[in-house]
mmCIF file of C-alpha atoms in Angstrom:
data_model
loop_
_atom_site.group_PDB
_atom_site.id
_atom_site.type_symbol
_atom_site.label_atom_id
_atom_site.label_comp_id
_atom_site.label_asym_id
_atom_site.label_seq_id
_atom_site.Cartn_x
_atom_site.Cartn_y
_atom_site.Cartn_z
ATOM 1 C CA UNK A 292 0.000 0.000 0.000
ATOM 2 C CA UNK A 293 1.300 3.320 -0.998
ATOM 3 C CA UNK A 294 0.465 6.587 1.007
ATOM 4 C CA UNK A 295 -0.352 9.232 -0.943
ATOM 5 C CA UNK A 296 2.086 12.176 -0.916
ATOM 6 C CA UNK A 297 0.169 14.950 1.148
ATOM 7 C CA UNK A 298 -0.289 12.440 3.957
ATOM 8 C CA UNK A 299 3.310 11.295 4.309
ATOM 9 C CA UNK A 300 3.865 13.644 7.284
ATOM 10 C CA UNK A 301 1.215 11.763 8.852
ATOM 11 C CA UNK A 302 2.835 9.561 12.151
ATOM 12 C CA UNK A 303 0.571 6.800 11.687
ATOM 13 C CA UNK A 304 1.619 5.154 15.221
ATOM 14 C CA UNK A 305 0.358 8.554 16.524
ATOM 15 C CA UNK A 306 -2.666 8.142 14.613
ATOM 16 C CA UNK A 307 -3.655 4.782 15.707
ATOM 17 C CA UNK A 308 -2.803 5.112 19.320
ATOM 18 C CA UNK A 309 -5.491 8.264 19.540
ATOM 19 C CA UNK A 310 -8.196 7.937 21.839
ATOM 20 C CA UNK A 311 -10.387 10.619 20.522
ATOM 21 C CA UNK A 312 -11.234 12.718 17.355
ATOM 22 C CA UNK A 313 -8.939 15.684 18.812
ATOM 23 C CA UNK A 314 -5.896 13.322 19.003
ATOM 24 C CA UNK A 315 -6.824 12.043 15.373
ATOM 25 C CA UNK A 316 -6.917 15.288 14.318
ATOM 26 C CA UNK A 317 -3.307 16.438 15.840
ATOM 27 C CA UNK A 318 -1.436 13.249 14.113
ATOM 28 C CA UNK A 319 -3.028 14.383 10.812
ATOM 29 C CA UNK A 320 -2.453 17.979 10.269
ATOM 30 C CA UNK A 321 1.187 19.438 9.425
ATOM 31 C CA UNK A 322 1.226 22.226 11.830
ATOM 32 C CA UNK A 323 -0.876 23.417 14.836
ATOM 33 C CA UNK A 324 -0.588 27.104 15.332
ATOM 34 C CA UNK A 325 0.341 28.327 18.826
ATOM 35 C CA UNK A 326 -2.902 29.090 20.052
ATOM 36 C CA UNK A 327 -5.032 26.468 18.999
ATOM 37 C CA UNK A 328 -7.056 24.679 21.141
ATOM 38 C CA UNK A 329 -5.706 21.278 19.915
ATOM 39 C CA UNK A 330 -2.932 22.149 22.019
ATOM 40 C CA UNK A 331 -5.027 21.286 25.160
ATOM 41 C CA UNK A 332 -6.726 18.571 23.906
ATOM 42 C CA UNK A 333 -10.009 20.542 23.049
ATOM 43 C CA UNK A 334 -12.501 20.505 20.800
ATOM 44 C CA UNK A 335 -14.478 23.458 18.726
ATOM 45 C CA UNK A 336 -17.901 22.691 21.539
ATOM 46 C CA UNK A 337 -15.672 22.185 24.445
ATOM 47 C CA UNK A 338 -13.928 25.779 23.440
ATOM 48 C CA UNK A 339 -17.540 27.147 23.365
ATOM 49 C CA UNK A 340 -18.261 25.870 26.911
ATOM 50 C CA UNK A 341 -15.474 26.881 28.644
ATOM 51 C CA UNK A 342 -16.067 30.717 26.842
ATOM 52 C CA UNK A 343 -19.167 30.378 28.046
ATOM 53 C CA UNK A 344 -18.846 29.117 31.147
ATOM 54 C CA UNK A 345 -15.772 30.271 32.680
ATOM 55 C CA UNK A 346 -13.161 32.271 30.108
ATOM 56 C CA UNK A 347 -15.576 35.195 29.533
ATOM 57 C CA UNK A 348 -17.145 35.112 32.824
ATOM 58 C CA UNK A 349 -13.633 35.342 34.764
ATOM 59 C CA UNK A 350 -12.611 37.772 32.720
ATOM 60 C CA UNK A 351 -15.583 39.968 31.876
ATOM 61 C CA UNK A 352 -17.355 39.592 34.853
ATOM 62 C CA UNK A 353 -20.353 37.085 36.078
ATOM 63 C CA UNK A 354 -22.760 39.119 35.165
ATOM 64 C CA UNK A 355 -21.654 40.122 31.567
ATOM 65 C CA UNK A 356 -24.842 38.940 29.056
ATOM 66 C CA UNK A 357 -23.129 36.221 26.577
ATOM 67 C CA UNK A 358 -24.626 35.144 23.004
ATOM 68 C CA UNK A 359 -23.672 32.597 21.050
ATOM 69 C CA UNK A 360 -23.787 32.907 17.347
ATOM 70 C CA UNK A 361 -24.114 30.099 14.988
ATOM 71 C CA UNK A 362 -24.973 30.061 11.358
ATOM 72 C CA UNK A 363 -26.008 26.587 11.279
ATOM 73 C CA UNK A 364 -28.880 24.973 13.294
ATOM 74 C CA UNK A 365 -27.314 21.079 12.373
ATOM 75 C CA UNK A 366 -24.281 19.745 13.685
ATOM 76 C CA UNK A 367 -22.000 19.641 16.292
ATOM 77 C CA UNK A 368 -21.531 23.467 16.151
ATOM 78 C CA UNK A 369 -25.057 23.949 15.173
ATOM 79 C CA UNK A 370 -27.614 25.662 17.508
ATOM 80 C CA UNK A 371 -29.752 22.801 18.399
ATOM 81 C CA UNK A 372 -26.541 20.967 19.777
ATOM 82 C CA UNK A 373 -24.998 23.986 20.959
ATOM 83 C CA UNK A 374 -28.290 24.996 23.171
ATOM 84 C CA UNK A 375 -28.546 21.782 24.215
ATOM 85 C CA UNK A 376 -24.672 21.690 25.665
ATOM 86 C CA UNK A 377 -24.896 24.921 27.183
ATOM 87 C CA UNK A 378 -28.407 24.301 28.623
ATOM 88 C CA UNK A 379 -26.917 21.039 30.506
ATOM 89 C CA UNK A 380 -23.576 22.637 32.063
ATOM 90 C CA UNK A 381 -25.221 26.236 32.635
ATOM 91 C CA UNK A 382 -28.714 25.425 34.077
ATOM 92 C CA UNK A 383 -29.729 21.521 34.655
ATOM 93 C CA UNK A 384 -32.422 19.704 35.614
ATOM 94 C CA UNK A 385 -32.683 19.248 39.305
ATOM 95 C CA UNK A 386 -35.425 18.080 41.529
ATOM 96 C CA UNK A 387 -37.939 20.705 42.301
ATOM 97 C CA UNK A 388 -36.814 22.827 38.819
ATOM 98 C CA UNK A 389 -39.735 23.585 36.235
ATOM 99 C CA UNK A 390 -39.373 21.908 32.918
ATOM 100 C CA UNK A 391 -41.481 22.108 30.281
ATOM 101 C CA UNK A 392 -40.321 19.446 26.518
ATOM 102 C CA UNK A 393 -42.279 20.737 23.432
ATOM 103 C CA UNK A 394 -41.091 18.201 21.083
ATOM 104 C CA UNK A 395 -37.185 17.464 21.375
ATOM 105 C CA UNK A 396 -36.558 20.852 23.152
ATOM 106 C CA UNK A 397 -36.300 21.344 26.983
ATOM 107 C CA UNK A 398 -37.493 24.828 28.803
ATOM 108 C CA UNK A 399 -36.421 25.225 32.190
ATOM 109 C CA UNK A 400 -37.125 27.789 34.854
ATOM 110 C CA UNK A 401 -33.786 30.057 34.533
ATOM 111 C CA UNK A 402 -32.790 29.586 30.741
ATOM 112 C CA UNK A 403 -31.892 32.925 28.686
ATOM 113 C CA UNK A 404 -34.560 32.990 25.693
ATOM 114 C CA UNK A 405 -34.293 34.926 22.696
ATOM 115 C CA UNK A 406 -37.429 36.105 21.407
ATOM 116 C CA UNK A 407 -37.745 35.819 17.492
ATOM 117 C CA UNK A 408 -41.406 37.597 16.436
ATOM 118 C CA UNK A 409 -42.198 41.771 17.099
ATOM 119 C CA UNK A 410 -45.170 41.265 19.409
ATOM 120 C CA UNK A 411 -46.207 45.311 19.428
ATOM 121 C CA UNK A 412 -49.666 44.562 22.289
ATOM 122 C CA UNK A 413 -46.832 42.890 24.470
ATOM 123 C CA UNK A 414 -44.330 45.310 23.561
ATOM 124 C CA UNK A 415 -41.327 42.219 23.056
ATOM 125 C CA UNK A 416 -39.692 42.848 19.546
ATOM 126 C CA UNK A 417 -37.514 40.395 17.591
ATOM 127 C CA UNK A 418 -34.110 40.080 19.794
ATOM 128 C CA UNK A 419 -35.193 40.573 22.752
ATOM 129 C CA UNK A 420 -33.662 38.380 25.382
ATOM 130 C CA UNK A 421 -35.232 37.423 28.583
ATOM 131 C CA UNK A 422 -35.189 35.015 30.881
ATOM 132 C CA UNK A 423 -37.783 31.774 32.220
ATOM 133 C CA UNK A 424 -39.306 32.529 35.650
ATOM 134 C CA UNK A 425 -42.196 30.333 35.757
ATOM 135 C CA UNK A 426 -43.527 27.460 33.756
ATOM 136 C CA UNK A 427 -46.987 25.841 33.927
ATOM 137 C CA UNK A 428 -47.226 22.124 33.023
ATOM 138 C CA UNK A 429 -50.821 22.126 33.267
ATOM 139 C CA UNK A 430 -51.337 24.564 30.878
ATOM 140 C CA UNK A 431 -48.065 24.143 28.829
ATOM 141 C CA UNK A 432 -46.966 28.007 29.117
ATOM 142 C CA UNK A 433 -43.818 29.603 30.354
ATOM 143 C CA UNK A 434 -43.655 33.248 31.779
ATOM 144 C CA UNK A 435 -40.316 35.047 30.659
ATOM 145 C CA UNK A 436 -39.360 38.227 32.376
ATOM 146 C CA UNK A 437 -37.606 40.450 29.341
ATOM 147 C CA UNK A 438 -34.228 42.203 30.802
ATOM 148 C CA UNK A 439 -35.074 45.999 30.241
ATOM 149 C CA UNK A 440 -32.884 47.559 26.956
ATOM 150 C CA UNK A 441 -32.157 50.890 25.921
ATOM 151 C CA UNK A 442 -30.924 49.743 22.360
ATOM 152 C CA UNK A 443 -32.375 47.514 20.145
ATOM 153 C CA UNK A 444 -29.529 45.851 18.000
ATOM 154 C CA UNK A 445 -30.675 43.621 14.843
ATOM 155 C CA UNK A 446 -29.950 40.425 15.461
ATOM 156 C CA UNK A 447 -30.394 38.743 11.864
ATOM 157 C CA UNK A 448 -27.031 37.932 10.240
ATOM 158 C CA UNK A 449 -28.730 38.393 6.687
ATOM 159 C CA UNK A 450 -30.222 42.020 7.780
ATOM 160 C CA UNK A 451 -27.541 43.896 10.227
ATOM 161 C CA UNK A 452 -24.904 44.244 7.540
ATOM 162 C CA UNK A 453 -26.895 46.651 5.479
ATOM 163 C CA UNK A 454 -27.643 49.177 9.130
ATOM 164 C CA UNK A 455 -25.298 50.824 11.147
ATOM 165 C CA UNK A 456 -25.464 51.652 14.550
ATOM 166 C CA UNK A 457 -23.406 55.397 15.439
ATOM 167 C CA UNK A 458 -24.469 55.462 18.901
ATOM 168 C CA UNK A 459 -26.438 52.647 20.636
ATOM 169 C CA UNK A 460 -29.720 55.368 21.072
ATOM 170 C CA UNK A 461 -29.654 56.214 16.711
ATOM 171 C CA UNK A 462 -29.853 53.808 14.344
ATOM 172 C CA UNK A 463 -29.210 54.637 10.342
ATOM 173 C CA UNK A 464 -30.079 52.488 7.217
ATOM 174 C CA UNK A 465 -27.540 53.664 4.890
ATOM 175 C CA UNK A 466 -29.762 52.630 1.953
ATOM 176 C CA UNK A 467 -32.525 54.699 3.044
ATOM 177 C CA UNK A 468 -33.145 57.422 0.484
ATOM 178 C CA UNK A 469 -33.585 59.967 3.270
ATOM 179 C CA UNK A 470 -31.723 58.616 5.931
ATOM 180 C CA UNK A 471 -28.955 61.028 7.919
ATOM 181 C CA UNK A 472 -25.686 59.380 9.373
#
């Protein structure tokens, strides 16, 4: 069996000694920058959890309001899986915590929502973010409190690049015919 020439730098001992993907990965490519996270032995969605869970808080503060942005709702790195990872490490079920399943999805009391529809008789708007205080089984609702904003910042990837935003109180649409930056 011949190897083919891009994968002679491959140390194939290396390679089949590996115990996981991240180790695979390592013995395969040619160089790993400095600062990769291969380095540690991490994966893309255990990079995302500790960001999420202890990088940004430590540095930022505990407090700081984190969002996750994903172009993809499949996959390992898509939002489905990367709600569900979060959801388990930052708030998980316990005894005596509110769930509510619609489908494959879990609510819990204390999860960050995002909300996705302008609801003007509520006065919620697309972006929105609040958070689960109560949930009725019985009656299958949830009650989110919605943090209080002074901005509203677009949060559709195919929308924001045509707006930009001076000064979080004025907002501009460039393509506007009588728009002033």
């Amino acid at each position: 069996m011949t190897i083919p020439k891009k994968f002679e730098h491959v140390d194939l001992d290396r390679l089949l000694r590996a115990e996981d993907r991240v180790q695979e990965l390592v013995a395969v490519v040619k160089k790993v920058h400095p600062w990769s996270s291969l380095h540690y032995g991490l994966g893309a969605t255990d990079i995302v959890k500790k960001l999420y869970l202890e990088w940004i808080p430590k540095y930022y503060g505990a407090g700081c309001e984190i969002q996750v942005l994903s172009p993809m709702t499949r996959g390992s790195l898509g939002t489905v899986s990367l709600n569900t990872m979060i959801q388990a490490a930052a708030n998980p079920a316990a005894t005596g915590k509110a769930q509510l399943q619609v489908g494959e999805r879990v609510f819990r009391t204390g999860d960050r929502v995002i909300h996705r529809r302008n609801n003007y008789d509520l006065g919620v708007f697309n972006g929105d973010i609040g958070r689960i205080v109560a949930i009725d089984n019985a009656a299958l609702t949830c009650t989110v409190s919605f943090f209080p904003t002074t901005a509203r910042w677009n949060t559709s990837v195919t929308t924001s690049s045509n707006w930009t935003w001076p000064t979080p109180s004025r907002f501009t649409n460039p393509r506007a015919a009588n728009s002033k930056p």
